């Protein structure tokens, strides 16, 4: 089929690509495409993928839960930017972490101490316990690395303890002189998915014990006993434990213990007479371990104190009769009386201490009778509940004068009708 030239109108063969008459091109030319190398395409795609991956990875790293695992303390930044110092300690110092502790033990001793969780605002140094705990989903504690211990250390699960109100949480640790070194691990699971692990190592260390018996040392009179106490205070360094085993005699006059703790154990002779003090025993040694007095009688003449103590003190199976005050606790100490008798005193037990440390909340199985005031609570360290379970109050003018409004548990106490 013939076609005509679009330029001059001449007849052209069907397959003609130019006109022989006017010498012009019959078909419209197309611009040639510039080829793009395959390598450049691949590099472009790869670059896009790298950028997308980097953005996604950064986002994932920013948002993924974090795990902190340190000894003693962790510095933790919350989602709102607040920086917290999260630390473990065993004493009242809320700013100094204690990643390692050596605890002195007697070979046959049983012990309990707290591991305390403190939270501080790293910027201001203020107590941040409450704000931080609102971010915590759960908290747990466990001891590890003590598979071969003959007496494994045991811990309670973290909880608030009213006896140690400055700590956010505490775990109570129980161990003996036979316990071997162990590692305590606290685990805090945060609500945002983060995990905080805080570790402490505990190493029980056996301490020397020295026992003093009347067969070996003079202690029949108060002069003998005071001289022996004074000599031991000079010669026996801490933390050696000193146990005084006293004969069943009556000591006239006052005894002063002021430089180091003593454990004092009384005895009973064949006719039933016990070790007895008729003068005040003054206990004033500062920052000492608990002093234990056991199986002793304190018999007064209507004035003074049976025991006057500003040191940590516990009386067990002792009696206090006819004193102005049977036991006076003052200063910053914590004092317990357990299974003791208070009879005929103006005040049986007077607690007037402003300390911050509690070692035992039980005041059980005491018998208070014929006292003006059986128990006078003027000031008591912390707001721990004092538990008088098994204690009996009989024929006292006033059973308990709770001037400081200390929390008390009297649910298992007995109050007799006054005669």
Short mmCIF file of C-alpha atoms in Angstrom, two decimals, residues 298-303 320-324 343-346:
data_model
loop_
_atom_site.label_atom_id
_atom_site.label_comp_id
_atom_site.label_asym_id
_atom_site.label_seq_id
_atom_site.Cartn_x
_atom_site.Cartn_y
_atom_site.Cartn_z
CA UNK A 298 18.83 -6.75 141.05
CA UNK A 299 17.52 -5.89 144.51
CA UNK A 300 17.33 -2.23 145.48
CA UNK A 301 16.42 -0.11 148.49
CA UNK A 302 13.82 2.12 146.87
CA UNK A 303 16.17 4.53 145.10
CA UNK A 320 14.34 -6.10 139.32
CA UNK A 321 12.89 -5.45 142.77
CA UNK A 322 12.37 -2.30 144.86
CA UNK A 323 14.08 0.30 142.67
CA UNK A 324 13.14 3.81 141.72
CA UNK A 343 8.21 -6.13 141.33
CA UNK A 344 7.72 -3.25 143.75
CA UNK A 345 9.48 -0.56 141.69
CA UNK A 346 8.34 3.02 141.25
#
